[in-house]
Every structure is written in structure tokens, then in C-alpha cells.
mmCIF file of C-alpha atoms in Angstrom:
data_model
loop_
_atom_site.group_PDB
_atom_site.id
_atom_site.type_symbol
_atom_site.label_atom_id
_atom_site.label_comp_id
_atom_site.label_asym_id
_atom_site.label_seq_id
_atom_site.Cartn_x
_atom_site.Cartn_y
_atom_site.Cartn_z
ATOM 1 C CA MET A 1 -48.503 101.127 -61.331
ATOM 2 C CA LEU A 2 -48.124 101.560 -65.094
ATOM 3 C CA VAL A 3 -45.160 99.509 -66.345
ATOM 4 C CA PRO A 4 -43.871 99.954 -69.907
ATOM 5 C CA GLN A 5 -43.999 96.906 -72.123
ATOM 6 C CA GLY A 6 -40.795 95.219 -73.230
ATOM 7 C CA PHE A 7 -38.769 95.550 -70.027
ATOM 8 C CA SER A 8 -37.815 92.991 -67.376
ATOM 9 C CA PHE A 9 -36.375 93.531 -63.917
ATOM 10 C CA ALA A 10 -33.966 91.532 -61.781
ATOM 11 C CA VAL A 11 -32.552 91.914 -58.265
ATOM 12 C CA ALA A 12 -30.075 90.089 -56.045
ATOM 13 C CA GLN A 13 -28.618 90.200 -52.542
ATOM 14 C CA ALA A 14 -24.892 90.565 -53.146
ATOM 15 C CA GLY A 15 -23.866 91.719 -49.662
ATOM 16 C CA PHE A 16 -21.928 94.732 -50.919
ATOM 17 C CA LYS A 17 -22.468 96.633 -47.658
ATOM 18 C CA ARG A 18 -24.809 94.644 -45.433
ATOM 19 C CA GLU A 19 -26.385 91.223 -45.641
ATOM 20 C CA GLY A 20 -30.069 90.480 -46.055
ATOM 21 C CA ARG A 21 -31.134 93.198 -48.495
ATOM 22 C CA TYR A 22 -31.251 93.605 -52.256
ATOM 23 C CA ASP A 23 -28.329 95.730 -53.416
ATOM 24 C CA LEU A 24 -27.986 94.787 -57.086
ATOM 25 C CA ALA A 25 -30.584 95.432 -59.777
ATOM 26 C CA ALA A 26 -30.874 95.185 -63.547
ATOM 27 C CA VAL A 27 -33.417 96.553 -65.997
ATOM 28 C CA VAL A 28 -33.382 94.738 -69.328
ATOM 29 C CA SER A 29 -35.024 95.720 -72.609
ATOM 30 C CA ASP A 30 -36.332 92.932 -74.847
ATOM 31 C CA GLY A 31 -34.452 94.488 -77.763
ATOM 32 C CA PRO A 32 -32.145 97.414 -78.528
ATOM 33 C CA ALA A 33 -33.616 100.570 -76.983
ATOM 34 C CA SER A 34 -32.814 104.186 -77.760
ATOM 35 C CA SER A 35 -30.471 105.228 -74.978
ATOM 36 C CA ALA A 36 -29.829 108.533 -73.245
ATOM 37 C CA GLY A 37 -27.741 109.623 -70.296
ATOM 38 C CA VAL A 38 -27.139 112.743 -68.225
ATOM 39 C CA PHE A 39 -24.123 112.742 -65.941
ATOM 40 C CA THR A 40 -22.589 114.553 -62.987
ATOM 41 C CA THR A 41 -20.491 117.643 -63.654
ATOM 42 C CA ASN A 42 -18.249 116.766 -60.692
ATOM 43 C CA LEU A 43 -14.664 116.504 -61.987
ATOM 44 C CA PHE A 44 -14.152 113.374 -59.864
ATOM 45 C CA LYS A 45 -16.400 111.188 -62.009
ATOM 46 C CA ALA A 46 -16.839 107.640 -60.743
ATOM 47 C CA ALA A 47 -15.772 104.701 -62.927
ATOM 48 C CA PRO A 48 -19.379 103.755 -63.830
ATOM 49 C CA VAL A 49 -20.060 107.356 -64.879
ATOM 50 C CA LEU A 50 -17.030 107.341 -67.172
ATOM 51 C CA ALA A 51 -18.004 103.926 -68.559
ATOM 52 C CA GLY A 52 -21.603 105.058 -69.046
ATOM 53 C CA MET A 53 -20.529 108.199 -70.881
ATOM 54 C CA GLN A 54 -18.352 106.110 -73.169
ATOM 55 C CA ALA A 55 -21.199 103.662 -73.850
ATOM 56 C CA ILE A 56 -23.691 106.433 -74.675
ATOM 57 C CA GLU A 57 -21.179 108.056 -77.023
ATOM 58 C CA ALA A 58 -20.308 104.757 -78.702
ATOM 59 C CA SER A 59 -23.829 103.549 -79.485
ATOM 60 C CA PRO A 60 -27.313 105.062 -79.932
ATOM 61 C CA THR A 61 -28.911 102.031 -78.276
ATOM 62 C CA ALA A 62 -28.518 99.854 -75.190
ATOM 63 C CA ARG A 63 -30.124 96.714 -73.794
ATOM 64 C CA ALA A 64 -29.889 97.157 -70.042
ATOM 65 C CA VAL A 65 -28.975 99.218 -66.998
ATOM 66 C CA VAL A 66 -27.280 97.547 -64.035
ATOM 67 C CA VAL A 67 -27.129 99.301 -60.649
ATOM 68 C CA ASN A 68 -25.435 98.431 -57.391
ATOM 69 C CA SER A 69 -25.660 100.135 -54.013
ATOM 70 C CA GLY A 70 -23.092 99.882 -51.254
ATOM 71 C CA GLN A 71 -19.997 100.621 -53.337
ATOM 72 C CA ALA A 72 -19.532 103.766 -55.432
ATOM 73 C CA ASN A 73 -16.397 102.726 -57.339
ATOM 74 C CA ALA A 74 -15.390 106.407 -57.311
ATOM 75 C CA CYS A 75 -11.842 107.805 -57.123
ATOM 76 C CA THR A 76 -10.523 104.324 -57.943
ATOM 77 C CA GLY A 77 -8.523 105.233 -61.074
ATOM 78 C CA GLU A 78 -7.833 102.813 -63.906
ATOM 79 C CA PRO A 79 -8.267 99.754 -61.655
ATOM 80 C CA GLY A 80 -11.800 100.972 -60.902
ATOM 81 C CA LEU A 81 -12.579 101.249 -64.609
ATOM 82 C CA ALA A 82 -11.261 97.732 -65.132
ATOM 83 C CA ASP A 83 -13.451 96.511 -62.243
ATOM 84 C CA CYS A 84 -16.464 98.203 -63.806
ATOM 85 C CA ARG A 85 -15.835 96.551 -67.171
ATOM 86 C CA GLN A 86 -15.422 93.174 -65.473
ATOM 87 C CA SER A 87 -18.719 93.620 -63.612
ATOM 88 C CA LEU A 88 -20.438 94.313 -66.947
ATOM 89 C CA GLU A 89 -18.897 91.170 -68.410
ATOM 90 C CA LEU A 90 -20.256 89.155 -65.479
ATOM 91 C CA VAL A 91 -23.741 90.629 -65.853
ATOM 92 C CA GLY A 92 -23.664 90.170 -69.624
ATOM 93 C CA ALA A 93 -22.747 86.511 -69.314
ATOM 94 C CA ALA A 94 -25.444 85.931 -66.693
ATOM 95 C CA LEU A 95 -28.239 87.689 -68.593
ATOM 96 C CA GLY A 96 -27.221 86.827 -72.158
ATOM 97 C CA LEU A 97 -26.245 90.358 -73.149
ATOM 98 C CA GLU A 98 -23.226 91.971 -74.731
ATOM 99 C CA PRO A 99 -21.310 93.888 -72.034
ATOM 100 C CA ASP A 100 -21.108 96.960 -74.275
ATOM 101 C CA ALA A 101 -24.920 97.087 -74.351
ATOM 102 C CA ILE A 102 -25.189 97.440 -70.538
ATOM 103 C CA LEU A 103 -25.117 100.856 -68.850
ATOM 104 C CA PRO A 104 -23.586 100.836 -65.322
ATOM 105 C CA MET A 105 -24.539 102.800 -62.206
ATOM 106 C CA SER A 106 -23.093 102.587 -58.697
ATOM 107 C CA THR A 107 -23.676 104.310 -55.371
ATOM 108 C CA GLY A 108 -22.043 104.053 -51.971
ATOM 109 C CA VAL A 109 -18.894 105.163 -50.168
ATOM 110 C CA ILE A 110 -16.238 106.860 -52.299
ATOM 111 C CA GLY A 111 -12.847 105.126 -52.456
ATOM 112 C CA PRO A 112 -13.131 101.329 -52.085
ATOM 113 C CA ARG A 113 -12.918 99.135 -55.177
ATOM 114 C CA LEU A 114 -15.708 96.794 -56.243
ATOM 115 C CA LYS A 115 -15.992 93.475 -54.420
ATOM 116 C CA LEU A 116 -15.933 91.405 -57.588
ATOM 117 C CA GLU A 117 -16.106 88.090 -55.749
ATOM 118 C CA ARG A 118 -19.525 89.163 -54.474
ATOM 119 C CA TRP A 119 -20.565 90.155 -57.990
ATOM 120 C CA ARG A 120 -19.661 86.667 -59.182
ATOM 121 C CA ALA A 121 -21.654 85.022 -56.409
ATOM 122 C CA ALA A 122 -24.677 87.223 -57.165
ATOM 123 C CA MET A 123 -24.924 86.397 -60.869
ATOM 124 C CA GLU A 124 -26.914 83.180 -60.522
ATOM 125 C CA PRO A 125 -29.628 84.712 -58.290
ATOM 126 C CA LEU A 126 -29.707 87.827 -60.479
ATOM 127 C CA ALA A 127 -30.344 85.737 -63.597
ATOM 128 C CA ALA A 128 -32.961 83.625 -61.797
ATOM 129 C CA SER A 129 -34.757 86.811 -60.748
ATOM 130 C CA LEU A 130 -35.027 88.248 -64.265
ATOM 131 C CA GLY A 131 -38.701 88.635 -65.110
ATOM 132 C CA GLN A 132 -39.764 87.668 -61.599
ATOM 133 C CA ALA A 133 -38.892 91.001 -59.981
ATOM 134 C CA GLY A 134 -40.668 94.293 -60.608
ATOM 135 C CA PRO A 135 -39.854 98.010 -60.643
ATOM 136 C CA MET A 136 -40.447 98.392 -56.905
ATOM 137 C CA ASP A 137 -37.939 95.618 -56.157
ATOM 138 C CA ALA A 138 -35.353 97.357 -58.322
ATOM 139 C CA ALA A 139 -36.067 100.725 -56.674
ATOM 140 C CA LYS A 140 -35.528 99.160 -53.233
ATOM 141 C CA ALA A 141 -32.257 97.577 -54.345
ATOM 142 C CA ILE A 142 -30.660 100.913 -55.242
ATOM 143 C CA MET A 143 -31.482 102.647 -51.944
ATOM 144 C CA THR A 144 -28.758 103.763 -49.542
ATOM 145 C CA THR A 145 -29.915 106.216 -46.856
ATOM 146 C CA ASP A 146 -33.303 106.517 -48.572
ATOM 147 C CA THR A 147 -36.233 105.676 -46.304
ATOM 148 C CA PHE A 148 -38.596 104.649 -49.110
ATOM 149 C CA PRO A 149 -38.312 103.489 -52.728
ATOM 150 C CA LYS A 150 -38.950 106.193 -55.309
ATOM 151 C CA VAL A 151 -41.025 105.182 -58.349
ATOM 152 C CA ALA A 152 -43.283 107.280 -60.582
ATOM 153 C CA TRP A 153 -45.165 106.692 -63.811
ATOM 154 C CA ALA A 154 -47.348 108.463 -66.370
ATOM 155 C CA ARG A 155 -49.232 107.634 -69.553
ATOM 156 C CA VAL A 156 -48.110 109.280 -72.795
ATOM 157 C CA GLY A 157 -51.124 111.380 -73.744
ATOM 158 C CA ASP A 158 -54.116 109.197 -74.602
ATOM 159 C CA THR A 159 -51.931 106.422 -76.059
ATOM 160 C CA PRO A 160 -51.065 102.993 -74.608
ATOM 161 C CA ALA A 161 -47.445 104.118 -74.145
ATOM 162 C CA VAL A 162 -46.095 104.626 -70.616
ATOM 163 C CA VAL A 163 -43.141 106.355 -68.950
ATOM 164 C CA LEU A 164 -41.841 104.789 -65.725
ATOM 165 C CA GLY A 165 -39.017 106.145 -63.592
ATOM 166 C CA MET A 166 -37.170 105.213 -60.434
ATOM 167 C CA CYS A 167 -34.419 106.944 -58.532
ATOM 168 C CA LYS A 168 -32.473 106.961 -55.297
ATOM 169 C CA GLY A 169 -31.189 109.911 -53.350
ATOM 170 C CA ALA A 170 -31.611 111.495 -49.934
ATOM 171 C CA GLY A 171 -28.270 113.108 -49.095
ATOM 172 C CA MET A 172 -25.320 114.577 -51.009
ATOM 173 C CA ILE A 173 -28.004 116.103 -53.200
ATOM 174 C CA CYS A 174 -27.495 119.061 -55.471
ATOM 175 C CA PRO A 175 -27.597 117.449 -58.893
ATOM 176 C CA ASN A 176 -25.848 119.484 -61.492
ATOM 177 C CA MET A 177 -25.988 116.924 -63.887
ATOM 178 C CA ALA A 178 -26.001 114.098 -55.251
ATOM 179 C CA THR A 179 -25.721 110.568 -54.698
ATOM 180 C CA MET A 180 -28.620 110.643 -57.040
ATOM 181 C CA LEU A 181 -29.242 107.881 -59.564
ATOM 182 C CA GLY A 182 -32.229 107.697 -61.886
ATOM 183 C CA ILE A 183 -33.590 105.334 -64.527
ATOM 184 C CA VAL A 184 -36.401 106.311 -66.893
ATOM 185 C CA LEU A 185 -38.083 103.813 -69.215
ATOM 186 C CA THR A 186 -40.681 104.151 -71.953
ATOM 187 C CA ASP A 187 -42.256 101.755 -74.409
ATOM 188 C CA ALA A 188 -42.764 104.562 -76.926
ATOM 189 C CA ALA A 189 -40.549 104.452 -80.021
ATOM 190 C CA VAL A 190 -38.396 107.553 -80.373
ATOM 191 C CA ASP A 191 -35.134 108.125 -82.221
ATOM 192 C CA PRO A 192 -32.047 108.365 -79.995
ATOM 193 C CA GLY A 193 -31.274 111.980 -80.865
ATOM 194 C CA THR A 194 -34.721 113.200 -79.891
ATOM 195 C CA TRP A 195 -34.793 110.996 -76.792
ATOM 196 C CA ARG A 196 -31.433 112.317 -75.600
ATOM 197 C CA GLN A 197 -32.541 115.908 -76.042
ATOM 198 C CA MET A 198 -35.767 115.188 -74.177
ATOM 199 C CA LEU A 199 -34.001 113.568 -71.222
ATOM 200 C CA ALA A 200 -31.492 116.405 -70.877
ATOM 201 C CA GLN A 201 -34.274 118.999 -70.867
ATOM 202 C CA ALA A 202 -36.413 116.972 -68.457
ATOM 203 C CA VAL A 203 -33.481 116.638 -66.028
ATOM 204 C CA ASP A 204 -33.004 120.417 -66.121
ATOM 205 C CA GLU A 205 -36.662 120.875 -65.196
ATOM 206 C CA SER A 206 -36.622 118.306 -62.396
ATOM 207 C CA PHE A 207 -33.510 116.769 -60.821
ATOM 208 C CA ASN A 208 -31.501 119.945 -61.405
ATOM 209 C CA ARG A 209 -34.203 121.886 -59.547
ATOM 210 C CA VAL A 210 -33.623 120.315 -56.130
ATOM 211 C CA THR A 211 -31.113 120.560 -53.302
ATOM 212 C CA VAL A 212 -30.689 118.891 -49.933
ATOM 213 C CA ASP A 213 -27.197 119.953 -48.886
ATOM 214 C CA GLY A 214 -25.516 121.590 -51.885
ATOM 215 C CA ASP A 215 -23.231 118.618 -52.568
ATOM 216 C CA THR A 216 -22.916 117.258 -56.102
ATOM 217 C CA SER A 217 -21.793 113.640 -56.080
ATOM 218 C CA THR A 218 -19.162 111.781 -58.074
ATOM 219 C CA ASN A 219 -21.815 109.289 -59.213
ATOM 220 C CA ASP A 220 -24.874 111.337 -60.271
ATOM 221 C CA CYS A 221 -26.393 109.809 -63.356
ATOM 222 C CA VAL A 222 -29.754 109.462 -65.097
ATOM 223 C CA PHE A 223 -30.231 106.882 -67.844
ATOM 224 C CA GLY A 224 -33.192 106.617 -70.189
ATOM 225 C CA LEU A 225 -34.231 103.663 -72.354
ATOM 226 C CA ALA A 226 -36.966 103.896 -74.997
ATOM 227 C CA GLY A 227 -37.807 100.415 -76.244
ATOM 228 C CA GLY A 228 -40.843 100.996 -78.475
ATOM 229 C CA ALA A 229 -42.735 97.832 -77.468
ATOM 230 C CA SER A 230 -46.074 99.685 -77.226
ATOM 231 C CA GLY A 231 -46.048 100.402 -80.944
ATOM 232 C CA VAL A 232 -46.596 104.100 -80.246
ATOM 233 C CA GLU A 233 -44.151 106.117 -82.364
ATOM 234 C CA VAL A 234 -42.938 109.671 -81.940
ATOM 235 C CA VAL A 235 -43.375 110.941 -85.473
ATOM 236 C CA ASP A 236 -44.365 114.606 -85.153
ATOM 237 C CA ASP A 237 -44.370 117.568 -82.789
ATOM 238 C CA GLU A 238 -47.637 116.503 -81.165
ATOM 239 C CA SER A 239 -46.452 113.001 -80.272
ATOM 240 C CA ALA A 240 -43.069 114.354 -79.168
ATOM 241 C CA GLN A 241 -44.776 116.858 -76.872
ATOM 242 C CA ALA A 242 -46.954 114.130 -75.350
ATOM 243 C CA LEU A 243 -43.904 111.988 -74.571
ATOM 244 C CA TYR A 244 -41.971 114.943 -73.201
ATOM 245 C CA GLU A 245 -44.806 115.994 -70.900
ATOM 246 C CA ALA A 246 -45.051 112.467 -69.484
ATOM 247 C CA LEU A 247 -41.269 112.342 -69.052
ATOM 248 C CA VAL A 248 -41.178 115.665 -67.195
ATOM 249 C CA ASP A 249 -44.124 114.620 -65.031
ATOM 250 C CA VAL A 250 -42.297 111.460 -63.946
ATOM 251 C CA CYS A 251 -38.949 113.194 -63.363
ATOM 252 C CA GLN A 252 -40.520 116.024 -61.355
ATOM 253 C CA SER A 253 -42.423 113.547 -59.201
ATOM 254 C CA LEU A 254 -39.191 111.694 -58.468
ATOM 255 C CA ALA A 255 -37.312 114.935 -57.783
ATOM 256 C CA TYR A 256 -39.932 115.940 -55.225
ATOM 257 C CA MET A 257 -39.584 112.547 -53.514
ATOM 258 C CA ILE A 258 -35.833 113.100 -53.155
ATOM 259 C CA VAL A 259 -36.363 116.336 -51.219
ATOM 260 C CA GLN A 260 -39.268 114.811 -49.300
ATOM 261 C CA ASP A 261 -36.905 112.005 -48.238
ATOM 262 C CA ALA A 262 -33.932 114.274 -47.513
ATOM 263 C CA GLU A 263 -31.679 112.813 -44.847
ATOM 264 C CA GLY A 264 -33.291 113.821 -41.567
ATOM 265 C CA GLY A 265 -35.548 116.256 -43.423
ATOM 266 C CA THR A 266 -38.972 117.369 -42.240
ATOM 267 C CA LYS A 267 -39.817 120.099 -44.769
ATOM 268 C CA VAL A 268 -39.900 120.744 -48.498
ATOM 269 C CA MET A 269 -39.327 124.364 -49.485
ATOM 270 C CA ARG A 270 -40.546 125.441 -52.907
ATOM 271 C CA ILE A 271 -38.531 128.592 -53.529
ATOM 272 C CA THR A 272 -39.618 130.786 -56.431
ATOM 273 C CA VAL A 273 -37.727 133.878 -57.560
ATOM 274 C CA ALA A 274 -39.365 136.252 -60.038
ATOM 275 C CA GLY A 275 -38.689 139.743 -61.336
ATOM 276 C CA ALA A 276 -34.941 139.234 -61.768
ATOM 277 C CA ARG A 277 -33.002 140.892 -64.575
ATOM 278 C CA ASP A 278 -32.686 137.523 -66.297
ATOM 279 C CA ASP A 279 -32.929 133.799 -65.526
ATOM 280 C CA ALA A 280 -29.234 133.565 -64.592
ATOM 281 C CA GLN A 281 -29.683 136.260 -61.927
ATOM 282 C CA ALA A 282 -32.770 134.470 -60.601
ATOM 283 C CA GLU A 283 -30.778 131.228 -60.468
ATOM 284 C CA LEU A 284 -28.126 132.830 -58.270
ATOM 285 C CA ALA A 285 -30.775 134.126 -55.906
ATOM 286 C CA VAL A 286 -32.857 130.968 -55.621
ATOM 287 C CA ARG A 287 -29.840 128.742 -54.968
ATOM 288 C CA ALA A 288 -28.422 131.091 -52.323
ATOM 289 C CA VAL A 289 -31.683 130.773 -50.383
ATOM 290 C CA GLY A 290 -32.033 127.014 -50.932
ATOM 291 C CA HIS A 291 -28.431 126.249 -49.938
ATOM 292 C CA SER A 292 -28.315 128.536 -46.887
ATOM 293 C CA PRO A 293 -27.834 126.533 -43.655
ATOM 294 C CA LEU A 294 -29.379 129.444 -41.753
ATOM 295 C CA VAL A 295 -32.535 129.439 -43.871
ATOM 296 C CA LYS A 296 -32.745 125.655 -43.690
ATOM 297 C CA THR A 297 -32.308 125.468 -39.919
ATOM 298 C CA ALA A 298 -34.846 128.260 -39.405
ATOM 299 C CA LEU A 299 -37.342 126.269 -41.439
ATOM 300 C CA TYR A 300 -36.653 123.200 -39.309
ATOM 301 C CA GLY A 301 -37.207 125.255 -36.170
ATOM 302 C CA ARG A 302 -40.421 126.761 -37.610
ATOM 303 C CA ASP A 303 -38.865 130.176 -37.155
ATOM 304 C CA ALA A 304 -40.214 132.851 -39.541
ATOM 305 C CA ASN A 305 -36.789 134.468 -39.744
ATOM 306 C CA TRP A 306 -37.196 136.381 -42.998
ATOM 307 C CA GLY A 307 -33.899 138.154 -42.307
ATOM 308 C CA ARG A 308 -31.999 134.983 -43.211
ATOM 309 C CA ILE A 309 -33.758 134.869 -46.584
ATOM 310 C CA ALA A 310 -32.985 138.544 -47.221
ATOM 311 C CA ALA A 311 -29.347 138.065 -46.215
ATOM 312 C CA ALA A 312 -28.981 135.071 -48.545
ATOM 313 C CA LEU A 313 -30.430 137.086 -51.411
ATOM 314 C CA GLY A 314 -28.053 139.931 -50.666
ATOM 315 C CA ARG A 315 -24.943 137.753 -50.849
ATOM 316 C CA SER A 316 -26.142 135.668 -53.817
ATOM 317 C CA GLY A 317 -24.377 137.737 -56.457
ATOM 318 C CA ALA A 318 -27.670 138.583 -58.144
ATOM 319 C CA ALA A 319 -28.086 142.241 -59.089
ATOM 320 C CA PHE A 320 -31.224 143.903 -57.735
ATOM 321 C CA ASP A 321 -32.488 146.910 -55.828
ATOM 322 C CA PRO A 322 -33.053 145.878 -52.165
ATOM 323 C CA ALA A 323 -35.829 148.458 -51.892
ATOM 324 C CA ALA A 324 -37.803 146.591 -54.576
ATOM 325 C CA VAL A 325 -37.691 143.151 -52.930
ATOM 326 C CA THR A 326 -40.786 141.314 -51.722
ATOM 327 C CA ILE A 327 -40.703 138.062 -49.716
ATOM 328 C CA ALA A 328 -43.762 135.912 -49.029
ATOM 329 C CA ILE A 329 -43.942 132.656 -47.057
ATOM 330 C CA GLY A 330 -46.950 130.430 -47.548
ATOM 331 C CA GLY A 331 -48.600 133.134 -49.643
ATOM 332 C CA VAL A 332 -48.320 135.743 -46.867
ATOM 333 C CA VAL A 333 -46.206 138.805 -47.704
ATOM 334 C CA ILE A 334 -43.903 139.446 -44.742
ATOM 335 C CA PHE A 335 -41.270 141.690 -46.354
ATOM 336 C CA GLU A 336 -41.995 144.416 -48.885
ATOM 337 C CA GLN A 337 -40.092 147.336 -50.411
ATOM 338 C CA GLY A 338 -37.000 146.566 -48.397
ATOM 339 C CA ARG A 339 -38.611 146.324 -44.968
ATOM 340 C CA PRO A 340 -40.811 143.959 -42.934
ATOM 341 C CA VAL A 341 -44.553 144.444 -43.052
ATOM 342 C CA ASP A 342 -46.327 145.729 -39.976
ATOM 343 C CA LEU A 343 -47.944 142.451 -38.941
ATOM 344 C CA ASP A 344 -47.594 139.823 -36.218
ATOM 345 C CA ILE A 345 -45.382 137.701 -38.439
ATOM 346 C CA ASP A 346 -44.749 134.928 -35.910
ATOM 347 C CA ALA A 347 -48.474 134.406 -35.334
ATOM 348 C CA LEU A 348 -49.252 134.467 -39.055
ATOM 349 C CA MET A 349 -46.440 132.057 -39.885
ATOM 350 C CA ALA A 350 -47.039 129.503 -37.113
ATOM 351 C CA PRO A 351 -49.648 127.428 -39.022
ATOM 352 C CA VAL A 352 -47.735 127.793 -42.304
ATOM 353 C CA LEU A 353 -44.477 126.492 -40.831
ATOM 354 C CA ARG A 354 -46.163 123.461 -39.319
ATOM 355 C CA ARG A 355 -46.781 122.134 -42.838
ATOM 356 C CA GLN A 356 -44.445 119.765 -44.644
ATOM 357 C CA ASP A 357 -44.562 121.871 -47.836
ATOM 358 C CA VAL A 358 -43.669 125.543 -47.474
ATOM 359 C CA ASP A 359 -43.674 128.027 -50.356
ATOM 360 C CA ILE A 360 -41.155 130.877 -50.324
ATOM 361 C CA ASP A 361 -41.835 133.455 -53.041
ATOM 362 C CA VAL A 362 -39.352 136.220 -53.778
ATOM 363 C CA THR A 363 -39.799 139.118 -56.189
ATOM 364 C CA LEU A 364 -36.584 140.999 -56.921
ATOM 365 C CA GLY A 365 -38.030 143.668 -59.199
ATOM 366 C CA ASP A 366 -39.915 143.861 -62.477
ATOM 367 C CA GLY A 367 -37.488 141.994 -64.729
ATOM 368 C CA PRO A 368 -38.285 138.917 -66.869
ATOM 369 C CA GLY A 369 -36.025 136.457 -65.032
ATOM 370 C CA GLY A 370 -37.287 133.615 -62.860
ATOM 371 C CA ALA A 371 -36.220 130.343 -61.258
ATOM 372 C CA VAL A 372 -37.652 127.619 -59.028
ATOM 373 C CA LEU A 373 -35.876 125.280 -56.599
ATOM 374 C CA LEU A 374 -37.056 122.573 -54.189
ATOM 375 C CA ALA A 375 -34.980 122.426 -50.998
ATOM 376 C CA SER A 376 -35.108 120.566 -47.697
ATOM 377 C CA ASP A 377 -34.582 121.831 -44.181
ATOM 378 C CA LEU A 378 -31.474 120.956 -42.145
ATOM 379 C CA THR A 379 -31.899 118.932 -38.965
ATOM 380 C CA HIS A 380 -30.007 117.272 -36.112
ATOM 381 C CA GLU A 381 -30.698 113.940 -37.797
ATOM 382 C CA TYR A 382 -28.895 114.997 -40.985
ATOM 383 C CA VAL A 383 -25.740 115.583 -38.956
ATOM 384 C CA SER A 384 -26.105 112.243 -37.177
ATOM 385 C CA ILE A 385 -26.569 110.311 -40.427
ATOM 386 C CA ASN A 386 -23.570 111.859 -42.132
ATOM 387 C CA ALA A 387 -21.291 111.842 -39.105
ATOM 388 C CA ASP A 388 -21.678 108.068 -38.957
ATOM 389 C CA TYR A 389 -22.054 107.309 -42.683
ATOM 390 C CA ARG A 390 -19.023 105.019 -43.088
ATOM 391 C CA SER A 391 -19.501 103.107 -39.833
#
């Protein structure tokens, strides 16, 4: 694992939801780091999202990110905001930081307020852990229904600088910056304005390109800290491009892991739409296919039911000529010029649909528009997990 210089990690067992597991984590920069944040578009924004937005707007730099699992602090009104501020004061006092320099993230069940007495009890072990824990410990601490910790890293070009990211998310996933939280760190030096633009664009190319169930959470948030400890500076287009490519690489790797770890999921669909009138039309089409319960359940059942894909395209709102549409699964064209091909589709598709990764390629016409989306299948286990989520 490549870990950026100038950052320390801490974890603690606070018992927010269940005993015996890490559920509180902090990432601390040695000095002020250029800060960036991308936040949920859900109108019911959780208290930590609102506090994080305020912090990013108030200052170009930050010193730390603190994350808890097991309690979302969402739909808690002004008392929830006050709880969030108090939690930052506790963490600041424990780690020797100004509360305003800490960016908050939370995930868990919507509604309940923070258990501040458990925050207080966790401060001593959190402080003792600082510098002793690593990125994988922090990634484990922010998990909820995730089955594995999600960490990715990349080197910035041929320099010593590194980008490291971690995230959590497996259900309630359709980021439109799902309970999806992400932290991205780099030891490259980049001005806050450039860094914020980079993170927003990278999120659009990664986390906003995935769906599990079409639900956008109250708590979705991605924070980025650029500390500069490597001595590598972004000073021109070439160095900016190198940092951006590493950032996108890390974010796309994490985004894939989210779909791979979808609640109850067994498949990852890579849906590509080309030939649309424009990108917006392609976006409508690709999301209609990726969100469709019928498409997702067919994929789970290894059923080459191309009709469900065609039907989703037809109701997507995208404008196209049905007679010009081509659909391919796993590189095999099964629908062309508005009708199925004359092949034994079930036999051809059987080995393709046994794979974890399944490509679905759609051509709507000869226009310039295109879009890509990663989507999971929909299984019995997904229903079981979410039917019992609060118990």
C-alpha cells in the first residue's frame, strides 16, 4: 500500500451500534491541507453534511476528517447540528486540533441523535491510537453493511507523491453528489481552488457513475485533503494532469468496489450507451437500464432477457429511433435494428452471465452522446438485509 506522507490515522471502539468493533476514525494532516468536499444533493442533508459544507466554504484548508459509523445524525434538526459541533469539540480537544479545522462525516440509521456520552468515552482511546493505526483500520471503522474495507492508491506520475483513498458503501447507493462516504488524501501540494475542481470532476467520473439501488442518501460526502508533505508541487498543466489522473484512478477503483460489494450483490454490470443525440440523452438511457429492478433481477438469475433492457430504454425519456438500436451483452450482439438476432441467445449468453463482470453495450443511433454506469444486480439477500436493517 502506498500511503501519502504527512497523515496519521486513529480509530476507536465507541459502541455506537454494536460492541467490539471500530466505529470511529480520524485522519489527521501534520499541517493545514488544501481541502475539498463534494456533498449529497438530497434535500434532507444530514447534520455532518451541513457542517462540512460550512467548513469547506469558511476555509480553504483543514487539518482532519473524523468519521463515525452506526449513527447518521440525519433529520435531527438544530439539535443534531449542535451535537455535531460538540463532537468536533471533543475530537479537537483529544487530538490537539481546532474544531473548525475538522471535517465531519457520519453514517448509520437516519433519525437518532448522536450518543455523545459514547463520544466522550472514546476520546482517550482515539487519541492513544493516533499514529498507531493505518488506513486499513480507518476503512474498517467506517463500514456498515460493507463486507470488506475499501482502500485504493496510486502514484502521481513518476514522482514520489501518492494519492490514497478509502470509502464505505454497499446499499442506498446512487451517489448524486448512497450511504457512501469517501476520503481522498494526497501528499502533493496543490492550491485549494484547483484541488476542489479536481475532486468534483473526479467524483463525476467515478462515484457518480455507479448505482446499487437508485437511492441517494442524506449523508453522501467525499472529502479530499492535499497536505504537500512529499514536496511535489502542482505548478503547471503537466503536473496537474498527473495528479488528476492518479485521483481519478483511485476514485474509480473505489467506485467499482462499492458495486462489487453491493448488498447481496453477485454481479457488476458495466452499462455503456453510445450514439445518443447528446450526453444528457445517453445519461437518461444508461440510468434507466441500471436502475431497472427487472434488468437487475434478470442479471441475478442469469437470464438473457434483452426485452427488459429494451423496455427500460424505451421508457427512459431519451429520444431515439427504436429501429436503430443495438444491444450487446458480453460483446455478443443479441438485438439489432429493432429486433432480436437470429441466434440461440440463451446458449450464447450462458457463459457470459456466469461471470461476475458483465458488459451491456447499447447503441441508440449515430449521435455523439455517450454515458457509462456501473450497476449491481438485485438479489434475495438485498431484500433480507434491508428488511432487517434497523433490528
